[in-house]
PDB file of C-alpha atoms and ligand atoms in Angstrom:
ATOM      1  CA  MET C   1       0.000   0.000   0.000  1.00 94.00           C
ATOM      2  CA  ILE C   2       1.274   3.449  -0.933  1.00 98.00           C
ATOM      3  CA  HIS C   3      -0.333   6.531   0.638  1.00 98.00           C
ATOM      4  CA  THR C   4      -0.069  10.014  -0.850  1.00 98.00           C
ATOM      5  CA  LEU C   5       0.830  12.708   1.681  1.00 98.00           C
ATOM      6  CA  SER C   6       0.172  16.163   0.256  1.00 98.00           C
ATOM      7  CA  ILE C   7       2.535  18.670   1.882  1.00 98.00           C
ATOM      8  CA  PRO C   8       2.439  22.469   1.475  1.00 96.00           C
ATOM      9  CA  THR C   9       5.302  24.395  -0.108  1.00 95.00           C
ATOM     10  CA  PRO C  10       5.869  28.158  -0.373  1.00 90.00           C
ATOM     11  CA  PHE C  11       6.500  27.774  -4.120  1.00 87.00           C
ATOM     12  CA  MET C  12       4.404  28.457  -7.195  1.00 84.00           C
ATOM     13  CA  VAL C  13       4.024  24.751  -7.855  1.00 87.00           C
ATOM     14  CA  GLY C  14       1.801  24.365  -4.774  1.00 93.00           C
ATOM     15  CA  ARG C  15       1.739  21.186  -2.721  1.00 97.00           C
ATOM     16  CA  VAL C  16       4.238  18.394  -3.109  1.00 98.00           C
ATOM     17  CA  ASN C  17       3.291  14.725  -2.981  1.00 98.00           C
ATOM     18  CA  CYS C  18       5.283  12.638  -0.567  1.00 98.00           C
ATOM     19  CA  TYR C  19       4.563   8.919  -0.538  1.00 98.00           C
ATOM     20  CA  LEU C  20       4.378   6.581   2.443  1.00 98.00           C
ATOM     21  CA  ILE C  21       5.156   3.018   1.419  1.00 98.00           C
ATOM     22  CA  GLU C  22       3.577   0.641   3.925  1.00 98.00           C
ATOM     23  CA  ASP C  23       6.099  -2.150   3.665  1.00 98.00           C
ATOM     24  CA  GLU C  24       9.204  -3.278   5.429  1.00 98.00           C
ATOM     25  CA  PRO C  25      11.080  -1.067   5.885  1.00 98.00           C
ATOM     26  CA  LEU C  26       8.454   1.664   6.376  1.00 98.00           C
ATOM     27  CA  THR C  27       9.431   4.218   3.765  1.00 98.00           C
ATOM     28  CA  LEU C  28       8.824   7.861   2.984  1.00 98.00           C
ATOM     29  CA  VAL C  29       9.521   9.019  -0.567  1.00 98.00           C
ATOM     30  CA  ASP C  30      10.429  12.733  -0.559  1.00 98.00           C
ATOM     31  CA  THR C  31      10.046  14.966   2.462  1.00 98.00           C
ATOM     32  CA  GLY C  32       8.553  18.345   1.618  1.00 97.00           C
ATOM     33  CA  PRO C  33      10.391  21.641   2.150  1.00 97.00           C
ATOM     34  CA  ASN C  34      12.184  22.613   5.343  1.00 97.00           C
ATOM     35  CA  SER C  35       9.429  24.593   7.044  1.00 96.00           C
ATOM     36  CA  GLY C  36       7.473  24.307  10.270  1.00 96.00           C
ATOM     37  CA  LYS C  37       4.228  24.196   8.335  1.00 97.00           C
ATOM     38  CA  ALA C  38       5.429  21.328   6.124  1.00 98.00           C
ATOM     39  CA  LEU C  39       6.694  19.407   9.154  1.00 98.00           C
ATOM     40  CA  ASP C  40       3.433  19.968  10.994  1.00 98.00           C
ATOM     41  CA  GLU C  41       1.312  18.771   8.085  1.00 98.00           C
ATOM     42  CA  LEU C  42       3.591  15.813   7.440  1.00 98.00           C
ATOM     43  CA  GLU C  43       3.196  14.693  11.054  1.00 98.00           C
ATOM     44  CA  ARG C  44      -0.567  14.990  10.791  1.00 98.00           C
ATOM     45  CA  ALA C  45      -0.651  13.120   7.470  1.00 98.00           C
ATOM     46  CA  LEU C  46       1.446  10.314   8.956  1.00 98.00           C
ATOM     47  CA  ALA C  47      -0.848  10.215  12.007  1.00 98.00           C
ATOM     48  CA  GLU C  48      -3.834   9.659   9.716  1.00 98.00           C
ATOM     49  CA  HIS C  49      -2.172   6.371   8.817  1.00 98.00           C
ATOM     50  CA  GLY C  50      -1.269   5.599  12.422  1.00 98.00           C
ATOM     51  CA  ARG C  51       2.367   6.501  11.962  1.00 98.00           C
ATOM     52  CA  ARG C  52       4.850   8.907  13.470  1.00 98.00           C
ATOM     53  CA  ILE C  53       8.077  10.331  12.108  1.00 98.00           C
ATOM     54  CA  GLU C  54       9.936   8.129  14.577  1.00 98.00           C
ATOM     55  CA  ASP C  55       8.476   5.046  12.841  1.00 98.00           C
ATOM     56  CA  LEU C  56      10.142   5.803   9.505  1.00 98.00           C
ATOM     57  CA  GLU C  57      12.852   3.326   8.607  1.00 98.00           C
ATOM     58  CA  ARG C  58      13.806   4.521   5.150  1.00 98.00           C
ATOM     59  CA  ILE C  59      13.704   7.872   3.361  1.00 98.00           C
ATOM     60  CA  VAL C  60      14.036   7.978  -0.423  1.00 98.00           C
ATOM     61  CA  ILE C  61      14.724  11.195  -2.367  1.00 98.00           C
ATOM     62  CA  THR C  62      13.608  11.478  -6.012  1.00 98.00           C
ATOM     63  CA  HIS C  63      15.636  14.554  -7.006  1.00 98.00           C
ATOM     64  CA  GLN C  64      17.536  17.605  -5.840  1.00 97.00           C
ATOM     65  CA  HIS C  65      14.776  20.242  -5.589  1.00 95.00           C
ATOM     66  CA  ILE C  66      14.074  21.787  -2.188  1.00 95.00           C
ATOM     67  CA  ASP C  67      10.375  20.980  -2.085  1.00 96.00           C
ATOM     68  CA  HIS C  68      11.347  17.300  -2.258  1.00 97.00           C
ATOM     69  CA  LEU C  69      14.246  17.121   0.186  1.00 97.00           C
ATOM     70  CA  GLY C  70      14.100  20.068   2.609  1.00 97.00           C
ATOM     71  CA  LEU C  71      13.046  18.112   5.684  1.00 98.00           C
ATOM     72  CA  VAL C  72      15.416  15.201   5.091  1.00 98.00           C
ATOM     73  CA  ASP C  73      17.808  16.088   7.911  1.00 97.00           C
ATOM     74  CA  ILE C  74      15.108  16.589  10.554  1.00 98.00           C
ATOM     75  CA  LEU C  75      13.277  13.408   9.550  1.00 98.00           C
ATOM     76  CA  ALA C  76      16.453  11.311   9.385  1.00 98.00           C
ATOM     77  CA  ARG C  77      17.619  12.510  12.788  1.00 98.00           C
ATOM     78  CA  ARG C  78      14.282  11.988  14.493  1.00 98.00           C
ATOM     79  CA  SER C  79      13.658   8.556  13.001  1.00 98.00           C
ATOM     80  CA  GLY C  80      17.127   7.139  12.460  1.00 98.00           C
ATOM     81  CA  ALA C  81      15.879   6.080   9.014  1.00 98.00           C
ATOM     82  CA  GLU C  82      18.375   5.204   6.323  1.00 98.00           C
ATOM     83  CA  VAL C  83      18.562   7.821   3.571  1.00 98.00           C
ATOM     84  CA  CYS C  84      18.527   6.497   0.013  1.00 98.00           C
ATOM     85  CA  ALA C  85      19.218   8.495  -3.142  1.00 98.00           C
ATOM     86  CA  LEU C  86      20.866   8.114  -6.520  1.00 98.00           C
ATOM     87  CA  ASP C  87      24.634   7.979  -5.985  1.00 98.00           C
ATOM     88  CA  LEU C  88      25.130  11.045  -8.213  1.00 98.00           C
ATOM     89  CA  LEU C  89      22.659  12.967  -6.045  1.00 98.00           C
ATOM     90  CA  ALA C  90      24.327  12.035  -2.751  1.00 98.00           C
ATOM     91  CA  PRO C  91      26.933  14.845  -2.771  1.00 97.00           C
ATOM     92  CA  VAL C  92      24.157  17.396  -3.378  1.00 97.00           C
ATOM     93  CA  ILE C  93      22.110  16.140  -0.414  1.00 97.00           C
ATOM     94  CA  GLU C  94      25.226  16.029   1.737  1.00 97.00           C
ATOM     95  CA  ASN C  95      26.095  19.657   1.061  1.00 96.00           C
ATOM     96  CA  PHE C  96      23.012  21.345  -0.267  1.00 94.00           C
ATOM     97  CA  ALA C  97      24.219  24.932   0.217  1.00 93.00           C
ATOM     98  CA  ALA C  98      27.420  24.323  -1.756  1.00 94.00           C
ATOM     99  CA  ALA C  99      25.528  22.591  -4.569  1.00 94.00           C
ATOM    100  CA  ALA C 100      23.005  25.437  -4.709  1.00 93.00           C
ATOM    101  CA  GLU C 101      25.841  27.966  -4.839  1.00 94.00           C
ATOM    102  CA  HIS C 102      27.412  26.112  -7.797  1.00 93.00           C
ATOM    103  CA  ASP C 103      24.052  26.070  -9.570  1.00 93.00           C
ATOM    104  CA  ASP C 104      23.601  29.787  -8.936  1.00 94.00           C
ATOM    105  CA  GLU C 105      27.034  30.511 -10.407  1.00 94.00           C
ATOM    106  CA  LEU C 106      26.079  28.584 -13.532  1.00 94.00           C
ATOM    107  CA  ALA C 107      22.716  30.369 -13.687  1.00 95.00           C
ATOM    108  CA  GLU C 108      24.318  33.787 -13.296  1.00 96.00           C
ATOM    109  CA  ALA C 109      26.852  33.169 -16.080  1.00 95.00           C
ATOM    110  CA  LEU C 110      24.107  31.815 -18.372  1.00 96.00           C
ATOM    111  CA  MET C 111      21.777  34.746 -17.721  1.00 97.00           C
ATOM    112  CA  LEU C 112      24.460  37.339 -18.468  1.00 97.00           C
ATOM    113  CA  ARG C 113      25.614  35.458 -21.565  1.00 97.00           C
ATOM    114  CA  HIS C 114      22.072  35.355 -22.899  1.00 97.00           C
ATOM    115  CA  GLY C 115      21.314  39.024 -22.504  1.00 96.00           C
ATOM    116  CA  ILE C 116      19.586  39.335 -19.144  1.00 96.00           C
ATOM    117  CA  PRO C 117      20.469  42.704 -17.544  1.00 95.00           C
ATOM    118  CA  ARG C 118      22.861  42.571 -14.606  1.00 96.00           C
ATOM    119  CA  ASP C 119      20.433  44.175 -12.127  1.00 95.00           C
ATOM    120  CA  VAL C 120      17.857  41.452 -12.864  1.00 95.00           C
ATOM    121  CA  VAL C 121      20.529  38.779 -12.437  1.00 96.00           C
ATOM    122  CA  THR C 122      21.645  40.259  -9.113  1.00 95.00           C
ATOM    123  CA  ALA C 123      18.075  40.424  -7.826  1.00 94.00           C
ATOM    124  CA  LEU C 124      17.385  36.816  -8.812  1.00 92.00           C
ATOM    125  CA  ARG C 125      20.552  35.622  -7.138  1.00 92.00           C
ATOM    126  CA  SER C 126      19.453  37.053  -3.814  1.00 91.00           C
ATOM    127  CA  VAL C 127      15.987  35.514  -4.215  1.00 89.00           C
ATOM    128  CA  SER C 128      17.637  32.158  -4.851  1.00 89.00           C
ATOM    129  CA  ARG C 129      19.828  32.559  -1.731  1.00 89.00           C
ATOM    130  CA  SER C 130      16.782  33.246   0.399  1.00 88.00           C
ATOM    131  CA  PHE C 131      15.114  30.075  -0.938  1.00 88.00           C
ATOM    132  CA  ARG C 132      17.973  27.914   0.274  1.00 89.00           C
ATOM    133  CA  ALA C 133      16.648  27.955   3.815  1.00 89.00           C
ATOM    134  CA  TRP C 134      13.919  25.576   2.627  1.00 92.00           C
ATOM    135  CA  GLY C 135      16.589  23.049   1.690  1.00 92.00           C
ATOM    136  CA  GLY C 136      18.410  20.627   3.946  1.00 92.00           C
ATOM    137  CA  SER C 137      21.487  18.434   4.133  1.00 95.00           C
ATOM    138  CA  THR C 138      22.138  15.037   5.574  1.00 97.00           C
ATOM    139  CA  ALA C 139      24.333  12.002   5.037  1.00 98.00           C
ATOM    140  CA  VAL C 140      23.059   9.657   2.335  1.00 98.00           C
ATOM    141  CA  THR C 141      23.523   6.326   4.050  1.00 98.00           C
ATOM    142  CA  ARG C 142      22.575   4.324   0.989  1.00 98.00           C
ATOM    143  CA  PRO C 143      23.673   5.688  -2.405  1.00 98.00           C
ATOM    144  CA  LEU C 144      21.897   3.873  -5.258  1.00 98.00           C
ATOM    145  CA  ALA C 145      23.412   3.137  -8.653  1.00 98.00           C
ATOM    146  CA  ASP C 146      21.360   3.674 -11.803  1.00 98.00           C
ATOM    147  CA  GLY C 147      19.836   0.285 -12.654  1.00 98.00           C
ATOM    148  CA  SER C 148      20.155  -1.130  -9.144  1.00 98.00           C
ATOM    149  CA  ALA C 149      17.257  -2.382  -7.033  1.00 98.00           C
ATOM    150  CA  LEU C 150      15.801  -1.169  -3.763  1.00 98.00           C
ATOM    151  CA  GLU C 151      14.328  -4.149  -1.947  1.00 98.00           C
ATOM    152  CA  PHE C 152      11.449  -4.301   0.490  1.00 98.00           C
ATOM    153  CA  ALA C 153       9.744  -7.295   2.126  1.00 98.00           C
ATOM    154  CA  GLY C 154       6.839  -6.991  -0.298  1.00 97.00           C
ATOM    155  CA  ARG C 155       8.197  -5.288  -3.398  1.00 98.00           C
ATOM    156  CA  MET C 156      11.249  -4.374  -5.365  1.00 98.00           C
ATOM    157  CA  LEU C 157      11.854  -0.958  -6.894  1.00 98.00           C
ATOM    158  CA  ALA C 158      14.232  -0.549  -9.797  1.00 98.00           C
ATOM    159  CA  VAL C 159      16.291   2.646  -9.635  1.00 98.00           C
ATOM    160  CA  LEU C 160      16.268   4.503 -12.966  1.00 98.00           C
ATOM    161  CA  HIS C 161      18.174   7.736 -13.628  1.00 98.00           C
ATOM    162  CA  ARG C 162      15.983   9.863 -15.939  1.00 98.00           C
ATOM    163  CA  PRO C 163      17.491  13.364 -15.825  1.00 97.00           C
ATOM    164  CA  GLY C 164      16.056  16.435 -17.528  1.00 95.00           C
ATOM    165  CA  HIS C 165      13.712  18.235 -15.158  1.00 95.00           C
ATOM    166  CA  SER C 166      16.750  18.170 -12.882  1.00 95.00           C
ATOM    167  CA  PRO C 167      20.100  16.401 -13.348  1.00 96.00           C
ATOM    168  CA  SER C 168      19.264  13.935 -10.568  1.00 98.00           C
ATOM    169  CA  ASP C 169      15.705  12.838 -11.477  1.00 98.00           C
ATOM    170  CA  THR C 170      15.266   9.254 -10.375  1.00 98.00           C
ATOM    171  CA  LEU C 171      12.349   6.913 -11.022  1.00 98.00           C
ATOM    172  CA  PHE C 172      11.558   4.073  -8.660  1.00 98.00           C
ATOM    173  CA  TRP C 173       9.877   1.412 -10.720  1.00 98.00           C
ATOM    174  CA  ASP C 174       7.774  -1.446  -9.378  1.00 98.00           C
ATOM    175  CA  ARG C 175       7.842  -3.639 -12.448  1.00 97.00           C
ATOM    176  CA  GLU C 176       5.502  -6.232 -10.955  1.00 97.00           C
ATOM    177  CA  ARG C 177       2.725  -3.706 -10.249  1.00 97.00           C
ATOM    178  CA  GLY C 178       3.451  -1.498 -13.242  1.00 97.00           C
ATOM    179  CA  SER C 179       3.785   1.565 -11.037  1.00 98.00           C
ATOM    180  CA  VAL C 180       6.517   4.125 -10.817  1.00 98.00           C
ATOM    181  CA  LEU C 181       7.328   6.808  -8.270  1.00 98.00           C
ATOM    182  CA  GLY C 182       8.206   9.556 -10.685  1.00 97.00           C
ATOM    183  CA  GLY C 183       9.207  12.685  -8.783  1.00 97.00           C
ATOM    184  CA  ASP C 184       8.807  15.590 -11.208  1.00 96.00           C
ATOM    185  CA  HIS C 185       9.728  13.597 -14.316  1.00 97.00           C
ATOM    186  CA  LEU C 186       6.130  13.552 -15.488  1.00 96.00           C
ATOM    187  CA  ILE C 187       3.362  15.765 -14.093  1.00 95.00           C
ATOM    188  CA  ALA C 188      -0.151  15.746 -15.513  1.00 94.00           C
ATOM    189  CA  HIS C 189      -1.223  19.377 -15.088  1.00 92.00           C
ATOM    190  CA  ILE C 190       2.048  21.160 -15.836  1.00 87.00           C
ATOM    191  CA  SER C 191       4.837  20.601 -18.299  1.00 82.00           C
ATOM    192  CA  SER C 192       7.900  20.058 -16.075  1.00 73.00           C
ATOM    193  CA  ASN C 193      10.446  22.775 -16.809  1.00 76.00           C
ATOM    194  CA  PRO C 194      13.776  21.363 -17.763  1.00 85.00           C
ATOM    195  CA  LEU C 195      15.746  23.673 -15.484  1.00 88.00           C
ATOM    196  CA  ILE C 196      19.374  24.101 -16.441  1.00 93.00           C
ATOM    197  CA  SER C 197      21.539  22.998 -13.530  1.00 94.00           C
ATOM    198  CA  ARG C 198      25.061  21.742 -13.157  1.00 94.00           C
ATOM    199  CA  PRO C 199      25.334  18.215 -14.591  1.00 94.00           C
ATOM    200  CA  LEU C 200      26.077  15.560 -11.987  1.00 95.00           C
ATOM    201  CA  GLY C 201      27.576  12.906 -14.261  1.00 94.00           C
ATOM    202  CA  GLY C 202      26.043   9.778 -15.765  1.00 94.00           C
ATOM    203  CA  LYS C 203      23.112  10.472 -18.064  1.00 94.00           C
ATOM    204  CA  SER C 204      22.933  14.096 -16.893  1.00 94.00           C
ATOM    205  CA  GLY C 205      26.271  14.824 -18.589  1.00 91.00           C
ATOM    206  CA  GLU C 206      29.668  15.569 -17.141  1.00 87.00           C
ATOM    207  CA  PRO C 207      30.171  18.602 -14.900  1.00 82.00           C
ATOM    208  CA  GLY C 208      31.907  21.386 -16.807  1.00 75.00           C
ATOM    209  CA  SER C 209      31.096  19.986 -20.254  1.00 76.00           C
ATOM    210  CA  GLY C 210      29.690  23.240 -21.642  1.00 82.00           C
ATOM    211  CA  ARG C 211      26.136  24.598 -21.569  1.00 88.00           C
ATOM    212  CA  PRO C 212      23.869  21.792 -20.324  1.00 93.00           C
ATOM    213  CA  ARG C 213      21.165  20.882 -22.869  1.00 94.00           C
ATOM    214  CA  ALA C 214      18.448  20.216 -20.327  1.00 94.00           C
ATOM    215  CA  LEU C 215      15.501  19.846 -22.721  1.00 95.00           C
ATOM    216  CA  LEU C 216      17.384  17.434 -24.986  1.00 95.00           C
ATOM    217  CA  THR C 217      18.351  15.405 -21.921  1.00 96.00           C
ATOM    218  CA  TYR C 218      14.767  15.514 -20.728  1.00 96.00           C
ATOM    219  CA  MET C 219      13.311  14.389 -24.037  1.00 96.00           C
ATOM    220  CA  ARG C 220      15.768  11.500 -24.198  1.00 97.00           C
ATOM    221  CA  SER C 221      14.600  10.447 -20.735  1.00 97.00           C
ATOM    222  CA  LEU C 222      10.930  10.798 -21.698  1.00 97.00           C
ATOM    223  CA  ARG C 223      11.505   8.567 -24.736  1.00 98.00           C
ATOM    224  CA  GLU C 224      12.857   5.876 -22.411  1.00 98.00           C
ATOM    225  CA  THR C 225       9.871   6.235 -20.090  1.00 98.00           C
ATOM    226  CA  ARG C 226       7.465   6.122 -23.034  1.00 98.00           C
ATOM    227  CA  GLU C 227       8.689   2.608 -23.817  1.00 98.00           C
ATOM    228  CA  MET C 228       7.810   1.311 -20.357  1.00 97.00           C
ATOM    229  CA  GLU C 229       4.667  -0.642 -19.642  1.00 96.00           C
ATOM    230  CA  LEU C 230       3.063   1.287 -16.821  1.00 98.00           C
ATOM    231  CA  GLU C 231      -0.284   1.345 -15.073  1.00 98.00           C
ATOM    232  CA  VAL C 232       0.432   4.483 -13.116  1.00 98.00           C
ATOM    233  CA  VAL C 233       3.021   7.172 -12.488  1.00 98.00           C
ATOM    234  CA  LEU C 234       2.859   8.601  -8.956  1.00 98.00           C
ATOM    235  CA  PRO C 235       4.084  12.162  -9.492  1.00 98.00           C
ATOM    236  CA  GLY C 236       5.691  14.734  -7.207  1.00 98.00           C
ATOM    237  CA  HIS C 237       2.805  17.138  -7.818  1.00 97.00           C
ATOM    238  CA  GLY C 238      -0.839  16.676  -8.755  1.00 97.00           C
ATOM    239  CA  GLU C 239      -2.824  13.602  -9.691  1.00 97.00           C
ATOM    240  CA  PRO C 240      -1.509  10.158 -10.673  1.00 98.00           C
ATOM    241  CA  VAL C 241      -0.736   9.737 -14.364  1.00 98.00           C
ATOM    242  CA  THR C 242      -2.570   6.732 -15.817  1.00 97.00           C
ATOM    243  CA  ASP C 243      -1.773   7.220 -19.498  1.00 97.00           C
ATOM    244  CA  HIS C 244       1.891   8.162 -19.639  1.00 98.00           C
ATOM    245  CA  VAL C 245       2.226   7.520 -23.387  1.00 98.00           C
ATOM    246  CA  THR C 246      -0.444  10.071 -24.333  1.00 98.00           C
ATOM    247  CA  LEU C 247       0.937  12.596 -21.857  1.00 97.00           C
ATOM    248  CA  ILE C 248       4.485  12.187 -23.179  1.00 97.00           C
ATOM    249  CA  ASP C 249       3.242  12.517 -26.776  1.00 98.00           C
ATOM    250  CA  ASP C 250       1.416  15.711 -25.747  1.00 96.00           C
ATOM    251  CA  ARG C 251       4.645  17.044 -24.272  1.00 96.00           C
ATOM    252  CA  PHE C 252       6.575  16.275 -27.459  1.00 96.00           C
ATOM    253  CA  ALA C 253       3.918  18.074 -29.506  1.00 96.00           C
ATOM    254  CA  LEU C 254       4.090  21.068 -27.135  1.00 95.00           C
ATOM    255  CA  HIS C 255       7.867  21.293 -27.387  1.00 95.00           C
ATOM    256  CA  ASP C 256       7.646  21.018 -31.141  1.00 95.00           C
ATOM    257  CA  ARG C 257       5.110  23.884 -31.316  1.00 96.00           C
ATOM    258  CA  ARG C 258       7.203  26.067 -29.038  1.00 95.00           C
ATOM    259  CA  ALA C 259      10.385  25.356 -30.977  1.00 96.00           C
ATOM    260  CA  ARG C 260       8.632  26.346 -34.229  1.00 96.00           C
ATOM    261  CA  LYS C 261       7.333  29.554 -32.681  1.00 97.00           C
ATOM    262  CA  ILE C 262      10.791  30.474 -31.410  1.00 97.00           C
ATOM    263  CA  GLY C 263      12.261  29.519 -34.794  1.00 97.00           C
ATOM    264  CA  GLY C 264       9.863  32.004 -36.376  1.00 97.00           C
ATOM    265  CA  LEU C 265      11.032  34.809 -34.079  1.00 98.00           C
ATOM    266  CA  ILE C 266      14.655  34.049 -34.902  1.00 98.00           C
ATOM    267  CA  GLU C 267      13.899  34.072 -38.621  1.00 97.00           C
ATOM    268  CA  GLU C 268      12.520  37.611 -38.318  1.00 97.00           C
ATOM    269  CA  ARG C 269      15.836  38.824 -36.948  1.00 97.00           C
ATOM    270  CA  PRO C 270      18.693  37.640 -34.735  1.00 97.00           C
ATOM    271  CA  ARG C 271      17.712  37.746 -31.074  1.00 97.00           C
ATOM    272  CA  SER C 272      19.180  36.884 -27.695  1.00 98.00           C
ATOM    273  CA  ALA C 273      17.365  34.305 -25.564  1.00 98.00           C
ATOM    274  CA  TYR C 274      16.250  37.161 -23.307  1.00 97.00           C
ATOM    275  CA  GLU C 275      14.730  39.027 -26.244  1.00 97.00           C
ATOM    276  CA  ILE C 276      12.943  35.864 -27.314  1.00 98.00           C
ATOM    277  CA  ALA C 277      11.573  35.370 -23.788  1.00 97.00           C
ATOM    278  CA  GLN C 278      10.335  38.975 -23.716  1.00 97.00           C
ATOM    279  CA  ALA C 279       8.649  38.575 -27.088  1.00 97.00           C
ATOM    280  CA  LEU C 280       6.881  35.444 -25.815  1.00 96.00           C
ATOM    281  CA  TRP C 281       6.058  36.324 -22.224  1.00 95.00           C
ATOM    282  CA  GLY C 282       6.558  40.064 -21.719  1.00 95.00           C
ATOM    283  CA  ASN C 283       7.278  41.025 -18.131  1.00 92.00           C
ATOM    284  CA  VAL C 284       7.350  37.396 -16.952  1.00 90.00           C
ATOM    285  CA  ALA C 285      10.712  37.238 -18.732  1.00 89.00           C
ATOM    286  CA  VAL C 286      11.948  39.649 -16.046  1.00 90.00           C
ATOM    287  CA  THR C 287      10.251  38.321 -12.904  1.00 89.00           C
ATOM    288  CA  GLN C 288      10.877  34.682 -13.887  1.00 91.00           C
ATOM    289  CA  ALA C 289      14.025  35.384 -15.862  1.00 94.00           C
ATOM    290  CA  TYR C 290      15.808  32.101 -15.235  1.00 94.00           C
ATOM    291  CA  LEU C 291      12.771  29.886 -15.738  1.00 92.00           C
ATOM    292  CA  THR C 292      11.908  31.541 -19.043  1.00 95.00           C
ATOM    293  CA  LEU C 293      15.567  31.538 -20.124  1.00 96.00           C
ATOM    294  CA  CYS C 294      15.729  27.768 -19.565  1.00 96.00           C
ATOM    295  CA  GLU C 295      12.504  27.375 -21.512  1.00 95.00           C
ATOM    296  CA  VAL C 296      13.848  29.358 -24.466  1.00 97.00           C
ATOM    297  CA  LEU C 297      17.309  27.751 -24.458  1.00 97.00           C
ATOM    298  CA  GLY C 298      15.766  24.278 -24.321  1.00 96.00           C
ATOM    299  CA  HIS C 299      13.811  24.930 -27.500  1.00 96.00           C
ATOM    300  CA  VAL C 300      16.677  26.743 -29.187  1.00 97.00           C
ATOM    301  CA  ASP C 301      18.693  23.568 -28.545  1.00 96.00           C
ATOM    302  CA  LEU C 302      16.130  21.615 -30.573  1.00 95.00           C
ATOM    303  CA  LEU C 303      16.542  24.120 -33.428  1.00 97.00           C
ATOM    304  CA  LEU C 304      20.343  24.059 -33.125  1.00 96.00           C
ATOM    305  CA  GLU C 305      20.251  20.271 -33.328  1.00 94.00           C
ATOM    306  CA  ASP C 306      18.201  20.426 -36.493  1.00 93.00           C
ATOM    307  CA  GLY C 307      20.642  22.965 -37.933  1.00 95.00           C
ATOM    308  CA  ARG C 308      17.883  25.558 -38.258  1.00 95.00           C
ATOM    309  CA  VAL C 309      19.536  28.241 -36.151  1.00 97.00           C
ATOM    310  CA  ALA C 310      23.088  29.250 -35.405  1.00 97.00           C
ATOM    311  CA  GLU C 311      24.645  30.824 -32.341  1.00 95.00           C
ATOM    312  CA  ARG C 312      26.721  33.990 -32.661  1.00 96.00           C
ATOM    313  CA  GLU C 313      28.503  35.743 -29.809  1.00 95.00           C
ATOM    314  CA  ALA C 314      29.410  39.415 -29.708  1.00 94.00           C
ATOM    315  CA  GLY C 315      30.659  41.299 -26.651  1.00 92.00           C
ATOM    316  CA  GLY C 316      29.912  38.361 -24.354  1.00 93.00           C
ATOM    317  CA  VAL C 317      26.247  38.104 -25.370  1.00 96.00           C
ATOM    318  CA  VAL C 318      24.889  35.336 -27.567  1.00 97.00           C
ATOM    319  CA  ARG C 319      22.358  35.935 -30.324  1.00 98.00           C
ATOM    320  CA  PHE C 320      20.613  33.268 -32.318  1.00 98.00           C
ATOM    321  CA  GLU C 321      20.118  33.676 -36.045  1.00 97.00           C
ATOM    322  CA  ALA C 322      18.592  31.681 -38.856  1.00 96.00           C
ATOM    323  CA  ALA C 323      21.026  29.192 -40.373  1.00 93.00           C
ATOM    324  CA  GLY C 324      21.514  28.224 -43.985  1.00 73.00           C
TER     325      GLY C 324
HETATM  326 ZN1  LIG Y   1      11.474  19.335  -9.108  1.00 64.33          ZN
END
């Protein structure tokens, strides 16, 4: 039996789904953000199933975002539970602040290179710093290799690295039941943003290997998931996904439409990613500068791959222009 525990977050995405696996060991998948309100609601949600934090024996983390791992330290200390995560994710969980700082450095360089004004970049950096308090760090007592298995008395979960939404996205697949704990890999009501973060190795690419192509990575992962026979995906936000193939096909169609739209803007005249984001979303390109930049760059990567646009740098700022 797997129970959904819906935990509040201070973020735009709304509540996060944590999952209580009633098995041996008693397992919590994802923790919610590091806030008193999240902790309070988590305790109440556990109590509804006759459980306390102290009863937890295993904590599993699906990926590196703060709404999924913020409480990990408090929960691990109070329960003594083992902490399981993809081996590539372990260093991030063990020093969350340092990992976040590295990601912010990458984000800052990317934003400046793609035409976002310095004052916007500076403002966003301080917002990001203030968000870090919702994160948390703890020792990962059980690092999991891609392709390995996490065993329980009554089930076995295959560990699958499917990066794209984040470099550490991990699926936990119950092949026998056809169910998968998906984190934010596939969400029914929103298209997961492939946020550009520092690669962590493996399928997410090597750290320092140039600009990460998050959307390409994500689409490769989605293609792998599309091939799986699944009854249900239990997502990190929103309702269970019961038809993953249709949803993934919808996502591919959406990315294709967006890429064509952006291709059209570039054909009109060379533009920076920031100019493209402004043309598409107006002021949101300022308030959500990094999110929209990642969105634009992801689709530009599709066009670059097809040889339809080219990248030209002048004075430290990149503009995209029609190729051929
Ligand atoms: Zn996420």
